[in-house]
PDB file of N, CA and C in Angstrom:
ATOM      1  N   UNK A   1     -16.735  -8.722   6.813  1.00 71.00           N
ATOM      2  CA  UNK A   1     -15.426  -8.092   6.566  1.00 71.00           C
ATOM      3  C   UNK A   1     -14.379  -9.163   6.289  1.00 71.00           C
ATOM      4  N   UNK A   2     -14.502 -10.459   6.928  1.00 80.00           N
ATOM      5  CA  UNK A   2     -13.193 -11.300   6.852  1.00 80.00           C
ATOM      6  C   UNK A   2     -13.646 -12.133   5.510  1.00 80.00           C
ATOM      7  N   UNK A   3     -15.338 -11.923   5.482  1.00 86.00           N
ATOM      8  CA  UNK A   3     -14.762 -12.779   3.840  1.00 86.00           C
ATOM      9  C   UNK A   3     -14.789 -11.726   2.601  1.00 86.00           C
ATOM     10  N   UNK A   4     -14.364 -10.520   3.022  1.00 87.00           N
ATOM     11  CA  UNK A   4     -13.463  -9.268   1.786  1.00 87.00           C
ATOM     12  C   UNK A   4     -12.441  -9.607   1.626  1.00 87.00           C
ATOM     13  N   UNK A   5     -11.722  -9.778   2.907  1.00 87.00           N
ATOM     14  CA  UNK A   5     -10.409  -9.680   3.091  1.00 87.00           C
ATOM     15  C   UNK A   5     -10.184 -10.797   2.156  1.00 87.00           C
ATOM     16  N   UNK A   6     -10.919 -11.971   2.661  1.00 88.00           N
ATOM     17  CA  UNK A   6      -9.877 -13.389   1.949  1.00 88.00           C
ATOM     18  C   UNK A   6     -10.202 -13.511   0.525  1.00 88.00           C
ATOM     19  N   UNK A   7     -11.614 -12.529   0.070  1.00 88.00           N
ATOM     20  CA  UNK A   7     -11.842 -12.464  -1.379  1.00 88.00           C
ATOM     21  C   UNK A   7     -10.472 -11.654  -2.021  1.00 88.00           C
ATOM     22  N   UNK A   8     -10.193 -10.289  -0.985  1.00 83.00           N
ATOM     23  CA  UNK A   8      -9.042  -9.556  -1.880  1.00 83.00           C
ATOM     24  C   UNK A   8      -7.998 -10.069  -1.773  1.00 83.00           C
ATOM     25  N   UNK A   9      -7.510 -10.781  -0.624  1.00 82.00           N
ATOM     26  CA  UNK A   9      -6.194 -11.680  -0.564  1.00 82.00           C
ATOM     27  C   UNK A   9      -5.912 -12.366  -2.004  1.00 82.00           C
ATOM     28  N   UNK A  10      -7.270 -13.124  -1.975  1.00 84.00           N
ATOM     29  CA  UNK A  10      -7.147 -13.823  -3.698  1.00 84.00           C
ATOM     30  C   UNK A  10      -7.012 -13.360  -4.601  1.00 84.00           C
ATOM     31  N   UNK A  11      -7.713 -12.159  -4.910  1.00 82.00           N
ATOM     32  CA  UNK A  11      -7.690 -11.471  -6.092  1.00 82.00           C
ATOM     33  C   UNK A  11      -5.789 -10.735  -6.022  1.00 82.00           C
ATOM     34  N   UNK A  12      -4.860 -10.456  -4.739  1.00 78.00           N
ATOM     35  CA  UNK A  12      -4.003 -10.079  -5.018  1.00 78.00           C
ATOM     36  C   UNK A  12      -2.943 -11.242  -5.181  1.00 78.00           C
ATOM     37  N   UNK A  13      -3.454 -12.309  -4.952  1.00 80.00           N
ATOM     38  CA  UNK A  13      -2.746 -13.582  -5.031  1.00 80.00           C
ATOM     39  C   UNK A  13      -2.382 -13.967  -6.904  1.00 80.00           C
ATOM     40  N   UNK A  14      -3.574 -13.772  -7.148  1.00 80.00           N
ATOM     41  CA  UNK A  14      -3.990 -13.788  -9.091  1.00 80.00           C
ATOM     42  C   UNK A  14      -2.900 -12.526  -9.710  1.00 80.00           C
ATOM     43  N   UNK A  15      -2.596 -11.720  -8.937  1.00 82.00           N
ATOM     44  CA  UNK A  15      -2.145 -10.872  -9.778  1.00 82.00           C
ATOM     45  C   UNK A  15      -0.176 -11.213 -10.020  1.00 82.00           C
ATOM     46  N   UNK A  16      -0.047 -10.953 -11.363  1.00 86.00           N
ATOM     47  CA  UNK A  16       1.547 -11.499 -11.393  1.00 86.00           C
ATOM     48  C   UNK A  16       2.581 -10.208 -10.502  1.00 86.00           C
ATOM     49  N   UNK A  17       3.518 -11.104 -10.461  1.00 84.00           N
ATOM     50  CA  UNK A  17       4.415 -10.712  -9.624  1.00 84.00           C
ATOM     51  C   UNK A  17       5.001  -8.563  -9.930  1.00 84.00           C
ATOM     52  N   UNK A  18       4.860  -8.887 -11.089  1.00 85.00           N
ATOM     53  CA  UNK A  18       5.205  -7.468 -11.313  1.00 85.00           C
ATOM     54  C   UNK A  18       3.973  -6.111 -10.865  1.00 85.00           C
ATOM     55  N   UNK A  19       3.220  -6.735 -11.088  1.00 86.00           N
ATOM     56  CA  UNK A  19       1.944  -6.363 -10.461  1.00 86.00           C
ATOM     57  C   UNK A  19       1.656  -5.811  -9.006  1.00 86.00           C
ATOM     58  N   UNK A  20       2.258  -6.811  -8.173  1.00 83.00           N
ATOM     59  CA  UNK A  20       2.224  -7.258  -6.914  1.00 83.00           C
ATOM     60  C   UNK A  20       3.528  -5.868  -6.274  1.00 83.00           C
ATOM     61  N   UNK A  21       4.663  -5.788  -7.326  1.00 88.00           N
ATOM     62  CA  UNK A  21       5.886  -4.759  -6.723  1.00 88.00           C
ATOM     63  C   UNK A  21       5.114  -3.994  -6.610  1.00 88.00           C
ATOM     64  N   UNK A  22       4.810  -3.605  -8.202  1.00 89.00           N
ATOM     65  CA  UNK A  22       3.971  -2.294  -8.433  1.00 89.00           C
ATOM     66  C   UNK A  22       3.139  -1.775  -7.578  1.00 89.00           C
ATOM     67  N   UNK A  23       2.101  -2.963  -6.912  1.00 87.00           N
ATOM     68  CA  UNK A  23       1.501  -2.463  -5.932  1.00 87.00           C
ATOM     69  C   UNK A  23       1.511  -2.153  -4.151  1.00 87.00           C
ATOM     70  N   UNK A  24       2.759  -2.958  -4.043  1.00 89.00           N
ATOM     71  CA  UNK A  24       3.735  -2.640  -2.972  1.00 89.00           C
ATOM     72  C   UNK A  24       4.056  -1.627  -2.867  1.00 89.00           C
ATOM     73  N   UNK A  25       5.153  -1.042  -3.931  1.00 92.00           N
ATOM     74  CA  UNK A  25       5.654   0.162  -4.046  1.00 92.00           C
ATOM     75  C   UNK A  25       4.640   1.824  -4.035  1.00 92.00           C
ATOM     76  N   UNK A  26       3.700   1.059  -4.510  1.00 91.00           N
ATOM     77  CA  UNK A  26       2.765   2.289  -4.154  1.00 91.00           C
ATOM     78  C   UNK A  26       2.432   2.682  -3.137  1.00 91.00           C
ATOM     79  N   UNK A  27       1.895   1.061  -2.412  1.00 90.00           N
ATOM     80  CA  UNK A  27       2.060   1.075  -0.700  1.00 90.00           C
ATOM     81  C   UNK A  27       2.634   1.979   0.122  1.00 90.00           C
ATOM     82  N   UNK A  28       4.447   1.413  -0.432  1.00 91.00           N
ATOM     83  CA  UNK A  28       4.690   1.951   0.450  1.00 91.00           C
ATOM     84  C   UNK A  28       5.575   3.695   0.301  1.00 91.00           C
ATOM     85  N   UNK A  29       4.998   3.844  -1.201  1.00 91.00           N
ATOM     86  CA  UNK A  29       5.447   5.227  -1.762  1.00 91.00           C
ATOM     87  C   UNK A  29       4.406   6.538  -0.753  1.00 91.00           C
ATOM     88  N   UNK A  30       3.586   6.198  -1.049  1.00 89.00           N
ATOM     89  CA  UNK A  30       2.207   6.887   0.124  1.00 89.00           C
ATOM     90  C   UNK A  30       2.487   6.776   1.257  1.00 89.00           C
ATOM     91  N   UNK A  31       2.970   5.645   1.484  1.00 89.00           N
ATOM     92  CA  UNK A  31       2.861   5.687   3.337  1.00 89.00           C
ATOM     93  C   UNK A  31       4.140   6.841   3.570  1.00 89.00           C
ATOM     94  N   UNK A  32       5.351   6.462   2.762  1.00 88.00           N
ATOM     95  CA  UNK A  32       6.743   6.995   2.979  1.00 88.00           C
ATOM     96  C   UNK A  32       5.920   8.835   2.740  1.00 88.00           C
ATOM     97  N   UNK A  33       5.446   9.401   2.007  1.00 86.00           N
ATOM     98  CA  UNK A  33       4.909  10.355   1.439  1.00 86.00           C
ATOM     99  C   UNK A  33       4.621  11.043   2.677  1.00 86.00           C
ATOM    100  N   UNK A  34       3.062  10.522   3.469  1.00 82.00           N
ATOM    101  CA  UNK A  34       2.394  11.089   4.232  1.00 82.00           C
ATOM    102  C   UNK A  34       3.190  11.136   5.492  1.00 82.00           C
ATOM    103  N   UNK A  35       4.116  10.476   6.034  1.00 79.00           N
ATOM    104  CA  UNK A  35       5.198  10.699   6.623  1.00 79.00           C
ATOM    105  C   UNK A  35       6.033  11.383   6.568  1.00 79.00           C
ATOM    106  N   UNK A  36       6.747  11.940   5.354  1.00 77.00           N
ATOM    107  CA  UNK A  36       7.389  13.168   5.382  1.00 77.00           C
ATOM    108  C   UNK A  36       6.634  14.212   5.538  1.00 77.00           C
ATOM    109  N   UNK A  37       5.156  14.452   5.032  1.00 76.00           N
ATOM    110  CA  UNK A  37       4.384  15.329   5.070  1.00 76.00           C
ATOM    111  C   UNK A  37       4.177  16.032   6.340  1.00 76.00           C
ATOM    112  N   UNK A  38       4.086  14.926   7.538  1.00 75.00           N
ATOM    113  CA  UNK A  38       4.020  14.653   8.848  1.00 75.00           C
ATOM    114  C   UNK A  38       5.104  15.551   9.314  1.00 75.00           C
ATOM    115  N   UNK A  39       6.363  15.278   9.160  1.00 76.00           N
ATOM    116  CA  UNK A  39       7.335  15.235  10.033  1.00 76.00           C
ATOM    117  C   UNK A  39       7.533  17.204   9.542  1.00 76.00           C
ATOM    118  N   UNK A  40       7.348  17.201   8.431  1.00 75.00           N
ATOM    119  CA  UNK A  40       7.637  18.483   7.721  1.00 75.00           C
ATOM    120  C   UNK A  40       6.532  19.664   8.044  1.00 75.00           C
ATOM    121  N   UNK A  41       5.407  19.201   8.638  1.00 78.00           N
ATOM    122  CA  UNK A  41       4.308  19.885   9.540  1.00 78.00           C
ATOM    123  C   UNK A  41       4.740  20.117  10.814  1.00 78.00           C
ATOM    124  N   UNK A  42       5.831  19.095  11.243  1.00 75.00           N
ATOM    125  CA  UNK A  42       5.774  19.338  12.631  1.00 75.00           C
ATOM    126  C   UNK A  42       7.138  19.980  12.726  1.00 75.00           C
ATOM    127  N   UNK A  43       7.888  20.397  11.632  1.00 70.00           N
ATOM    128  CA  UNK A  43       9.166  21.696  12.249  1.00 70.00           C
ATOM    129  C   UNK A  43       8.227  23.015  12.216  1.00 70.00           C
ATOM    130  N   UNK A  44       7.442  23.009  11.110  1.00 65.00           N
ATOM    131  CA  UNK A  44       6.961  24.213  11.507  1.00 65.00           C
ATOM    132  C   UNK A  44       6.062  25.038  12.574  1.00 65.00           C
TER     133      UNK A  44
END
C-alpha cells in the first residue's frame, strides 16, 4: 500500500498545476456535496 501511495504522490506531483486545482476542487466539491446530503437527511 505505501509504495501506491508514493507511486500516486508522483504521478500527482507530474501533473501541472491547473490540473492539480482541478483536482482539488473536485476533492473537495464531493466531499462539500456528500455533506450537505448528510446534513439534509438528518432534518428530515
Amino acid at each position: 500500500f505505501h509504495e501506491h501511495a508514493v507511486e500516486y504522490y508522483q504521478n500527482f506531483q507530474n501533473l501541472s498545476n491547473i490540473q492539480k486545482g482541478m483536482f482539488l476542487l473536485g476533492i473537495l466539491s464531493i466531499t462539500t456535496q456528500s455533506n450537505i446530503t448528510t446534513e439534509g437527511q438528518k432534518r428530515q
